[in-house]
Amino acid sequence: MPLFKDQLLREIHLEKTPQRIISLVPSQTELLIDLGLEEKVLGITKFCVHPTHLRDEKEIVGGTKSVYLDKIKALNPDIILCNKEENTAEMVEELEKIAPVHVSDINTLEESYALIQQYGELFQVEKKASVLITSIQQEHQKFQKKIADKSVKKVAYFIWKDPYMVAGGDTFIDYLLHENKFKNVFKEISRYPEVELHNLPDLDYLLLSSEPFPFSEKHSKYFEEYVPKEKIKFVDGEYFSWYGSRLEKAFSYFSKWHETEN
């Protein structure tokens, strides 16, 4: 096997094509399945919810921030797949004592394409990876043409309650907000800042995500004191934060959202 580098430019030494995979990132687990690698995936997290049957058939080795190292070791993996944002540096360090670890780092579509291509090379499914990348690119282009004449809207994208947290800059969410012609009013603050509702700037939309905190209609009342009810919108967080093969469906979701809300 050639020498591989992950998206943090860490060297990964593999003697052969990995046959026993552990994925500790939900969107990357879904990507593996869509690349035809389901039989090779042995362990996943409790948050790996797509496809839905997977958690009944694979070993659950923990969450994204904390895992059962003994379970992972017992599975004797050839490779463990992580993400810079989802998993901790300390976790990666411990996992490397068990098997080679690939760490992704995704903030743009180009970086998502690069990850898909890397998986194609790592697992020798280059053709499927190439077809998937082309499909996502085509969906993205169609969506961009569709919303080309829409005006830019100012938004805040909420991901958490108690404390209230939003998506700031340097995030994949912020990137996809921009692709939707949304101006993230918290873009100048990095990552996921805490905010006070009474300090919110002027907004066209206040977006409440379905994940990681599951905002729903019952939570609208907490925001209506500060933002008119008609500006409060609920969005599917998977389409705004999952990269990989989920992007193939994301732009269709965005199109329908804009049709409904505008």
Short mmCIF file of N, CA, C and O in Angstrom, two decimals, residues 83-197:
data_model
loop_
_atom_site.label_atom_id
_atom_site.label_comp_id
_atom_site.label_asym_id
_atom_site.label_seq_id
_atom_site.Cartn_x
_atom_site.Cartn_y
_atom_site.Cartn_z
N ASN A 83 -12.81 12.43 13.03
CA ASN A 83 -12.94 13.78 12.50
C ASN A 83 -12.42 14.77 13.54
O ASN A 83 -12.65 14.60 14.73
N LYS A 84 -11.74 15.79 13.08
CA LYS A 84 -11.12 16.77 13.98
C LYS A 84 -12.13 17.42 14.90
O LYS A 84 -11.85 17.64 16.08
N GLU A 85 -13.32 17.76 14.37
CA GLU A 85 -14.33 18.45 15.17
C GLU A 85 -15.11 17.48 16.05
O GLU A 85 -15.39 17.77 17.20
N GLU A 86 -15.48 16.33 15.50
CA GLU A 86 -16.34 15.39 16.21
C GLU A 86 -15.61 14.65 17.34
O GLU A 86 -16.19 14.37 18.38
N ASN A 87 -14.36 14.31 17.12
CA ASN A 87 -13.61 13.50 18.08
C ASN A 87 -12.47 14.31 18.69
O ASN A 87 -11.98 15.26 18.07
N THR A 88 -12.05 13.95 19.88
CA THR A 88 -11.02 14.72 20.57
C THR A 88 -9.62 14.23 20.20
O THR A 88 -9.42 13.08 19.81
N ALA A 89 -8.66 15.13 20.35
CA ALA A 89 -7.26 14.78 20.08
C ALA A 89 -6.79 13.67 21.02
O ALA A 89 -6.02 12.78 20.64
N GLU A 90 -7.28 13.72 22.26
CA GLU A 90 -6.91 12.70 23.24
C GLU A 90 -7.44 11.33 22.83
O GLU A 90 -6.76 10.32 22.99
N MET A 91 -8.64 11.30 22.28
CA MET A 91 -9.22 10.05 21.81
C MET A 91 -8.39 9.48 20.67
O MET A 91 -8.08 8.28 20.66
N VAL A 92 -8.02 10.34 19.72
CA VAL A 92 -7.22 9.89 18.58
C VAL A 92 -5.90 9.29 19.06
O VAL A 92 -5.45 8.26 18.57
N GLU A 93 -5.30 9.94 20.04
CA GLU A 93 -4.02 9.45 20.58
C GLU A 93 -4.15 8.05 21.16
O GLU A 93 -3.29 7.19 20.95
N GLU A 94 -5.24 7.81 21.88
CA GLU A 94 -5.47 6.47 22.46
C GLU A 94 -5.79 5.45 21.38
O GLU A 94 -5.34 4.30 21.43
N LEU A 95 -6.57 5.86 20.40
CA LEU A 95 -6.96 4.94 19.32
C LEU A 95 -5.77 4.51 18.48
O LEU A 95 -5.73 3.39 17.97
N GLU A 96 -4.79 5.39 18.35
CA GLU A 96 -3.62 5.06 17.54
C GLU A 96 -2.79 3.92 18.16
O GLU A 96 -1.97 3.32 17.47
N LYS A 97 -3.02 3.64 19.43
CA LYS A 97 -2.35 2.51 20.08
C LYS A 97 -2.99 1.18 19.65
O LYS A 97 -2.43 0.13 19.88
N ILE A 98 -4.19 1.29 19.03
CA ILE A 98 -4.92 0.10 18.60
C ILE A 98 -4.75 -0.16 17.12
O ILE A 98 -4.51 -1.29 16.69
N ALA A 99 -4.88 0.91 16.31
CA ALA A 99 -4.84 0.77 14.85
C ALA A 99 -4.55 2.13 14.21
O ALA A 99 -4.68 3.17 14.88
N PRO A 100 -4.18 2.16 12.94
CA PRO A 100 -4.02 3.43 12.24
C PRO A 100 -5.32 4.24 12.27
O PRO A 100 -6.41 3.66 12.17
N VAL A 101 -5.20 5.55 12.43
CA VAL A 101 -6.36 6.43 12.54
C VAL A 101 -6.32 7.48 11.43
O VAL A 101 -5.31 8.17 11.26
N HIS A 102 -7.41 7.58 10.69
CA HIS A 102 -7.56 8.63 9.68
C HIS A 102 -8.45 9.72 10.27
O HIS A 102 -9.54 9.44 10.76
N VAL A 103 -7.98 10.98 10.23
CA VAL A 103 -8.74 12.11 10.77
C VAL A 103 -9.13 13.04 9.62
O VAL A 103 -8.26 13.54 8.89
N SER A 104 -10.41 13.29 9.47
CA SER A 104 -10.89 14.23 8.47
C SER A 104 -11.00 15.63 9.07
O SER A 104 -11.03 15.80 10.29
N ASP A 105 -11.07 16.62 8.20
CA ASP A 105 -11.21 18.02 8.63
C ASP A 105 -11.99 18.74 7.54
O ASP A 105 -11.43 19.06 6.50
N ILE A 106 -13.28 18.97 7.77
CA ILE A 106 -14.18 19.44 6.72
C ILE A 106 -14.80 20.78 7.07
O ILE A 106 -15.53 20.90 8.06
N ASN A 107 -14.52 21.80 6.26
CA ASN A 107 -15.19 23.09 6.40
C ASN A 107 -15.76 23.60 5.08
O ASN A 107 -16.42 24.64 5.07
N THR A 108 -15.47 22.91 3.98
CA THR A 108 -15.92 23.35 2.66
C THR A 108 -16.34 22.14 1.83
O THR A 108 -16.02 21.00 2.16
N LEU A 109 -17.01 22.42 0.72
CA LEU A 109 -17.37 21.34 -0.20
C LEU A 109 -16.12 20.70 -0.79
O LEU A 109 -16.06 19.48 -0.94
N GLU A 110 -15.13 21.50 -1.11
CA GLU A 110 -13.90 20.96 -1.69
C GLU A 110 -13.24 19.97 -0.73
O GLU A 110 -12.70 18.94 -1.15
N GLU A 111 -13.27 20.27 0.56
CA GLU A 111 -12.69 19.35 1.54
C GLU A 111 -13.52 18.09 1.68
O GLU A 111 -12.99 17.00 1.93
N SER A 112 -14.83 18.22 1.49
CA SER A 112 -15.68 17.02 1.50
C SER A 112 -15.38 16.15 0.29
O SER A 112 -15.28 14.93 0.41
N TYR A 113 -15.23 16.76 -0.88
CA TYR A 113 -14.85 16.00 -2.07
C TYR A 113 -13.51 15.30 -1.87
O TYR A 113 -13.33 14.15 -2.28
N ALA A 114 -12.58 16.01 -1.23
CA ALA A 114 -11.26 15.42 -0.99
C ALA A 114 -11.36 14.20 -0.08
O ALA A 114 -10.66 13.20 -0.29
N LEU A 115 -12.23 14.26 0.93
CA LEU A 115 -12.41 13.12 1.83
C LEU A 115 -12.99 11.92 1.06
O LEU A 115 -12.52 10.79 1.22
N ILE A 116 -14.01 12.17 0.25
CA ILE A 116 -14.60 11.09 -0.54
C ILE A 116 -13.55 10.44 -1.43
O ILE A 116 -13.47 9.21 -1.54
N GLN A 117 -12.72 11.27 -2.03
CA GLN A 117 -11.66 10.75 -2.89
C GLN A 117 -10.65 9.94 -2.08
O GLN A 117 -10.20 8.88 -2.53
N GLN A 118 -10.31 10.42 -0.89
CA GLN A 118 -9.38 9.68 -0.03
C GLN A 118 -9.94 8.32 0.34
O GLN A 118 -9.23 7.32 0.30
N TYR A 119 -11.22 8.28 0.70
CA TYR A 119 -11.83 6.99 1.03
C TYR A 119 -11.84 6.07 -0.18
O TYR A 119 -11.64 4.85 -0.06
N GLY A 120 -12.07 6.65 -1.36
CA GLY A 120 -12.03 5.85 -2.57
C GLY A 120 -10.69 5.17 -2.75
O GLY A 120 -10.61 3.98 -3.09
N GLU A 121 -9.62 5.91 -2.48
CA GLU A 121 -8.27 5.36 -2.62
C GLU A 121 -7.95 4.39 -1.49
O GLU A 121 -7.39 3.31 -1.72
N LEU A 122 -8.29 4.77 -0.26
CA LEU A 122 -8.00 3.92 0.90
C LEU A 122 -8.63 2.54 0.79
O LEU A 122 -8.01 1.52 1.10
N PHE A 123 -9.89 2.52 0.34
CA PHE A 123 -10.67 1.27 0.35
C PHE A 123 -10.87 0.69 -1.04
O PHE A 123 -11.66 -0.23 -1.22
N GLN A 124 -10.15 1.25 -1.99
CA GLN A 124 -10.18 0.77 -3.38
C GLN A 124 -11.60 0.74 -3.96
O GLN A 124 -12.04 -0.26 -4.55
N VAL A 125 -12.28 1.84 -3.78
CA VAL A 125 -13.60 2.04 -4.40
C VAL A 125 -13.57 3.39 -5.15
O VAL A 125 -14.51 4.19 -5.04
N GLU A 126 -12.50 3.60 -5.90
CA GLU A 126 -12.28 4.89 -6.56
C GLU A 126 -13.40 5.27 -7.52
O GLU A 126 -13.83 6.43 -7.56
N LYS A 127 -13.92 4.30 -8.26
CA LYS A 127 -14.96 4.61 -9.25
C LYS A 127 -16.23 5.09 -8.56
O LYS A 127 -16.84 6.09 -8.99
N LYS A 128 -16.65 4.41 -7.51
CA LYS A 128 -17.85 4.82 -6.78
C LYS A 128 -17.66 6.20 -6.16
O LYS A 128 -18.58 7.03 -6.16
N ALA A 129 -16.46 6.47 -5.65
CA ALA A 129 -16.17 7.77 -5.05
C ALA A 129 -16.26 8.87 -6.11
O ALA A 129 -16.84 9.94 -5.88
N SER A 130 -15.71 8.61 -7.28
CA SER A 130 -15.73 9.58 -8.36
C SER A 130 -17.15 9.87 -8.83
O SER A 130 -17.52 11.04 -9.06
N VAL A 131 -17.96 8.83 -8.96
CA VAL A 131 -19.36 9.00 -9.38
C VAL A 131 -20.12 9.83 -8.34
O VAL A 131 -20.91 10.72 -8.70
N LEU A 132 -19.88 9.58 -7.06
CA LEU A 132 -20.55 10.32 -5.99
C LEU A 132 -20.16 11.79 -6.02
O LEU A 132 -21.02 12.67 -5.91
N ILE A 133 -18.88 12.07 -6.16
CA ILE A 133 -18.41 13.46 -6.20
C ILE A 133 -19.07 14.20 -7.36
O ILE A 133 -19.57 15.32 -7.20
N THR A 134 -19.09 13.58 -8.53
CA THR A 134 -19.70 14.21 -9.71
C THR A 134 -21.18 14.48 -9.48
O THR A 134 -21.70 15.56 -9.84
N SER A 135 -21.89 13.56 -8.86
CA SER A 135 -23.31 13.73 -8.58
C SER A 135 -23.55 14.90 -7.64
O SER A 135 -24.45 15.72 -7.88
N ILE A 136 -22.76 15.01 -6.58
CA ILE A 136 -22.91 16.12 -5.63
C ILE A 136 -22.62 17.45 -6.33
O ILE A 136 -23.34 18.44 -6.14
N GLN A 137 -21.57 17.49 -7.13
CA GLN A 137 -21.22 18.72 -7.85
C GLN A 137 -22.34 19.16 -8.77
O GLN A 137 -22.66 20.36 -8.85
N GLN A 138 -22.97 18.21 -9.44
CA GLN A 138 -24.09 18.54 -10.34
C GLN A 138 -25.28 19.08 -9.56
O GLN A 138 -25.93 20.05 -9.98
N GLU A 139 -25.59 18.45 -8.43
CA GLU A 139 -26.70 18.91 -7.59
C GLU A 139 -26.42 20.32 -7.07
O GLU A 139 -27.32 21.17 -7.02
N HIS A 140 -25.19 20.56 -6.68
CA HIS A 140 -24.78 21.88 -6.19
C HIS A 140 -24.95 22.94 -7.28
O HIS A 140 -25.49 24.03 -7.03
N GLN A 141 -24.53 22.64 -8.48
CA GLN A 141 -24.62 23.59 -9.59
C GLN A 141 -26.07 23.91 -9.92
O GLN A 141 -26.44 25.07 -10.16
N LYS A 142 -26.93 22.89 -9.92
CA LYS A 142 -28.36 23.11 -10.20
C LYS A 142 -28.97 24.02 -9.15
O LYS A 142 -29.77 24.92 -9.47
N PHE A 143 -28.61 23.79 -7.90
CA PHE A 143 -29.14 24.60 -6.81
C PHE A 143 -28.68 26.04 -6.91
O PHE A 143 -29.46 26.97 -6.72
N GLN A 144 -27.40 26.25 -7.22
CA GLN A 144 -26.88 27.60 -7.33
C GLN A 144 -27.60 28.38 -8.43
O GLN A 144 -27.90 29.57 -8.26
N LYS A 145 -27.89 27.74 -9.55
CA LYS A 145 -28.63 28.41 -10.63
C LYS A 145 -30.05 28.76 -10.17
O LYS A 145 -30.58 29.82 -10.51
N LYS A 146 -30.63 27.86 -9.38
CA LYS A 146 -32.01 28.05 -8.95
C LYS A 146 -32.18 29.25 -8.02
O LYS A 146 -33.20 29.94 -8.06
N ILE A 147 -31.19 29.51 -7.19
CA ILE A 147 -31.32 30.60 -6.22
C ILE A 147 -30.51 31.83 -6.60
O ILE A 147 -30.35 32.76 -5.80
N ALA A 148 -30.01 31.85 -7.83
CA ALA A 148 -29.10 32.93 -8.26
C ALA A 148 -29.73 34.32 -8.08
O ALA A 148 -29.02 35.29 -7.75
N ASP A 149 -31.04 34.44 -8.27
CA ASP A 149 -31.68 35.75 -8.22
C ASP A 149 -32.24 36.10 -6.85
O ASP A 149 -32.84 37.17 -6.67
N LYS A 150 -32.08 35.20 -5.89
CA LYS A 150 -32.61 35.46 -4.55
C LYS A 150 -31.72 36.46 -3.81
O LYS A 150 -30.50 36.48 -3.99
N SER A 151 -32.33 37.25 -2.97
CA SER A 151 -31.57 38.22 -2.18
C SER A 151 -30.93 37.54 -0.97
O SER A 151 -31.42 36.50 -0.50
N VAL A 152 -29.86 38.12 -0.48
CA VAL A 152 -29.17 37.58 0.69
C VAL A 152 -29.98 37.88 1.95
O VAL A 152 -30.47 39.00 2.15
N LYS A 153 -30.14 36.87 2.81
CA LYS A 153 -30.89 37.01 4.05
C LYS A 153 -29.96 36.87 5.26
O LYS A 153 -29.06 36.02 5.27
N LYS A 154 -30.18 37.70 6.27
CA LYS A 154 -29.38 37.63 7.49
C LYS A 154 -29.97 36.58 8.43
O LYS A 154 -31.17 36.63 8.74
N VAL A 155 -29.13 35.65 8.90
CA VAL A 155 -29.63 34.56 9.74
C VAL A 155 -28.72 34.31 10.93
O VAL A 155 -27.54 34.65 10.93
N ALA A 156 -29.31 33.69 11.94
CA ALA A 156 -28.57 33.08 13.05
C ALA A 156 -28.99 31.63 13.09
O ALA A 156 -30.20 31.32 13.03
N TYR A 157 -28.03 30.73 13.20
CA TYR A 157 -28.30 29.29 13.13
C TYR A 157 -28.02 28.68 14.51
O TYR A 157 -26.87 28.55 14.92
N PHE A 158 -29.09 28.32 15.22
CA PHE A 158 -28.96 27.81 16.58
C PHE A 158 -28.78 26.29 16.59
O PHE A 158 -29.53 25.56 15.94
N ILE A 159 -27.79 25.84 17.36
CA ILE A 159 -27.52 24.40 17.46
C ILE A 159 -27.74 23.86 18.86
O ILE A 159 -27.76 22.64 19.05
N TRP A 160 -27.91 24.75 19.87
CA TRP A 160 -27.98 24.24 21.24
C TRP A 160 -28.79 25.18 22.12
O TRP A 160 -28.91 26.37 21.85
N LYS A 161 -29.34 24.59 23.18
CA LYS A 161 -30.14 25.30 24.17
C LYS A 161 -29.56 25.02 25.56
O LYS A 161 -29.17 23.89 25.86
N ASP A 162 -29.52 26.04 26.42
CA ASP A 162 -29.00 25.91 27.80
C ASP A 162 -27.55 25.42 27.84
O ASP A 162 -27.30 24.30 28.27
N PRO A 163 -26.61 26.25 27.45
CA PRO A 163 -26.76 27.62 26.96
C PRO A 163 -27.09 27.67 25.47
O PRO A 163 -26.85 26.70 24.76
N TYR A 164 -27.62 28.80 25.04
CA TYR A 164 -27.88 28.96 23.62
C TYR A 164 -26.55 29.10 22.87
O TYR A 164 -25.69 29.90 23.24
N MET A 165 -26.40 28.29 21.83
CA MET A 165 -25.19 28.31 21.02
C MET A 165 -25.57 28.36 19.56
O MET A 165 -26.58 27.78 19.15
N VAL A 166 -24.75 29.04 18.77
CA VAL A 166 -24.99 29.18 17.34
C VAL A 166 -23.77 28.71 16.56
O VAL A 166 -22.68 28.56 17.11
N ALA A 167 -23.96 28.49 15.27
CA ALA A 167 -22.84 28.20 14.39
C ALA A 167 -22.18 29.51 14.01
O ALA A 167 -22.85 30.43 13.51
N GLY A 168 -20.88 29.60 14.27
CA GLY A 168 -20.12 30.78 13.87
C GLY A 168 -19.33 30.51 12.61
O GLY A 168 -19.69 29.65 11.80
N GLY A 169 -18.24 31.25 12.44
CA GLY A 169 -17.39 31.05 11.28
C GLY A 169 -16.52 29.81 11.45
O GLY A 169 -16.53 29.16 12.49
N ASP A 170 -15.76 29.49 10.41
CA ASP A 170 -14.86 28.32 10.43
C ASP A 170 -15.62 27.03 10.70
O ASP A 170 -15.12 26.14 11.39
N THR A 171 -16.83 26.91 10.16
CA THR A 171 -17.62 25.69 10.31
C THR A 171 -18.22 25.31 8.96
O THR A 171 -18.43 26.16 8.09
N PHE A 172 -18.52 24.03 8.81
CA PHE A 172 -19.18 23.56 7.59
C PHE A 172 -20.58 24.14 7.50
O PHE A 172 -21.08 24.44 6.41
N ILE A 173 -21.24 24.32 8.64
CA ILE A 173 -22.57 24.92 8.65
C ILE A 173 -22.51 26.32 8.06
O ILE A 173 -23.34 26.69 7.21
N ASP A 174 -21.54 27.11 8.49
CA ASP A 174 -21.41 28.47 7.97
C ASP A 174 -21.20 28.45 6.46
O ASP A 174 -21.76 29.26 5.73
N TYR A 175 -20.42 27.49 5.99
CA TYR A 175 -20.16 27.38 4.55
C TYR A 175 -21.46 27.10 3.79
O TYR A 175 -21.74 27.74 2.77
N LEU A 176 -22.27 26.16 4.30
CA LEU A 176 -23.51 25.83 3.62
C LEU A 176 -24.55 26.95 3.76
O LEU A 176 -25.39 27.12 2.87
N LEU A 177 -24.51 27.71 4.84
CA LEU A 177 -25.38 28.88 4.95
C LEU A 177 -25.06 29.86 3.82
O LEU A 177 -25.96 30.39 3.16
N HIS A 178 -23.78 30.09 3.60
CA HIS A 178 -23.36 30.98 2.52
C HIS A 178 -23.83 30.47 1.16
O HIS A 178 -24.28 31.25 0.30
N GLU A 179 -23.76 29.15 0.95
CA GLU A 179 -24.20 28.57 -0.32
C GLU A 179 -25.71 28.74 -0.51
O GLU A 179 -26.20 28.69 -1.63
N ASN A 180 -26.43 28.95 0.57
CA ASN A 180 -27.88 29.20 0.53
C ASN A 180 -28.22 30.68 0.43
O ASN A 180 -29.39 31.06 0.55
N LYS A 181 -27.22 31.52 0.21
CA LYS A 181 -27.38 32.98 0.18
C LYS A 181 -27.90 33.51 1.51
O LYS A 181 -28.72 34.43 1.58
N PHE A 182 -27.41 32.90 2.59
CA PHE A 182 -27.66 33.39 3.93
C PHE A 182 -26.39 34.06 4.46
O PHE A 182 -25.29 33.53 4.29
N LYS A 183 -26.56 35.21 5.09
CA LYS A 183 -25.44 35.87 5.75
C LYS A 183 -25.49 35.53 7.24
O LYS A 183 -26.41 35.94 7.95
N ASN A 184 -24.53 34.76 7.68
CA ASN A 184 -24.46 34.35 9.09
C ASN A 184 -24.02 35.56 9.93
O ASN A 184 -22.88 36.02 9.81
N VAL A 185 -24.90 36.05 10.77
CA VAL A 185 -24.58 37.26 11.55
C VAL A 185 -23.51 37.00 12.61
O VAL A 185 -22.97 37.94 13.19
N PHE A 186 -23.19 35.71 12.85
CA PHE A 186 -22.15 35.37 13.81
C PHE A 186 -20.90 34.82 13.12
O PHE A 186 -20.06 34.18 13.75
N LYS A 187 -20.76 35.10 11.85
CA LYS A 187 -19.63 34.58 11.07
C LYS A 187 -18.28 35.05 11.62
O LYS A 187 -17.28 34.32 11.55
N GLU A 188 -18.24 36.24 12.18
CA GLU A 188 -16.96 36.79 12.65
C GLU A 188 -16.50 36.15 13.96
O GLU A 188 -15.38 36.40 14.41
N ILE A 189 -17.36 35.35 14.57
CA ILE A 189 -16.98 34.64 15.79
C ILE A 189 -16.72 33.18 15.42
O ILE A 189 -17.55 32.54 14.78
N SER A 190 -15.60 32.67 15.82
CA SER A 190 -15.20 31.33 15.40
C SER A 190 -15.99 30.22 16.09
O SER A 190 -16.40 30.35 17.24
N ARG A 191 -16.22 29.16 15.33
CA ARG A 191 -16.78 27.90 15.81
C ARG A 191 -18.21 28.04 16.33
O ARG A 191 -19.10 28.39 15.58
N TYR A 192 -18.45 27.76 17.62
CA TYR A 192 -19.82 27.66 18.12
C TYR A 192 -20.00 28.51 19.39
O TYR A 192 -20.02 27.99 20.51
N PRO A 193 -20.13 29.81 19.22
CA PRO A 193 -20.21 30.69 20.40
C PRO A 193 -21.54 30.61 21.13
O PRO A 193 -22.58 30.30 20.54
N GLU A 194 -21.48 30.88 22.43
CA GLU A 194 -22.69 31.06 23.21
C GLU A 194 -23.23 32.47 22.98
O GLU A 194 -22.46 33.42 22.82
N VAL A 195 -24.56 32.61 22.95
CA VAL A 195 -25.17 33.92 22.70
C VAL A 195 -26.31 34.16 23.68
O VAL A 195 -26.89 33.21 24.23
N GLU A 196 -26.63 35.42 23.87
CA GLU A 196 -27.78 35.83 24.68
C GLU A 196 -28.89 36.29 23.75
O GLU A 196 -28.66 37.09 22.84
N LEU A 197 -30.09 35.80 23.96
CA LEU A 197 -31.18 36.12 23.05
C LEU A 197 -31.48 37.61 23.00
O LEU A 197 -31.85 38.15 21.95
#
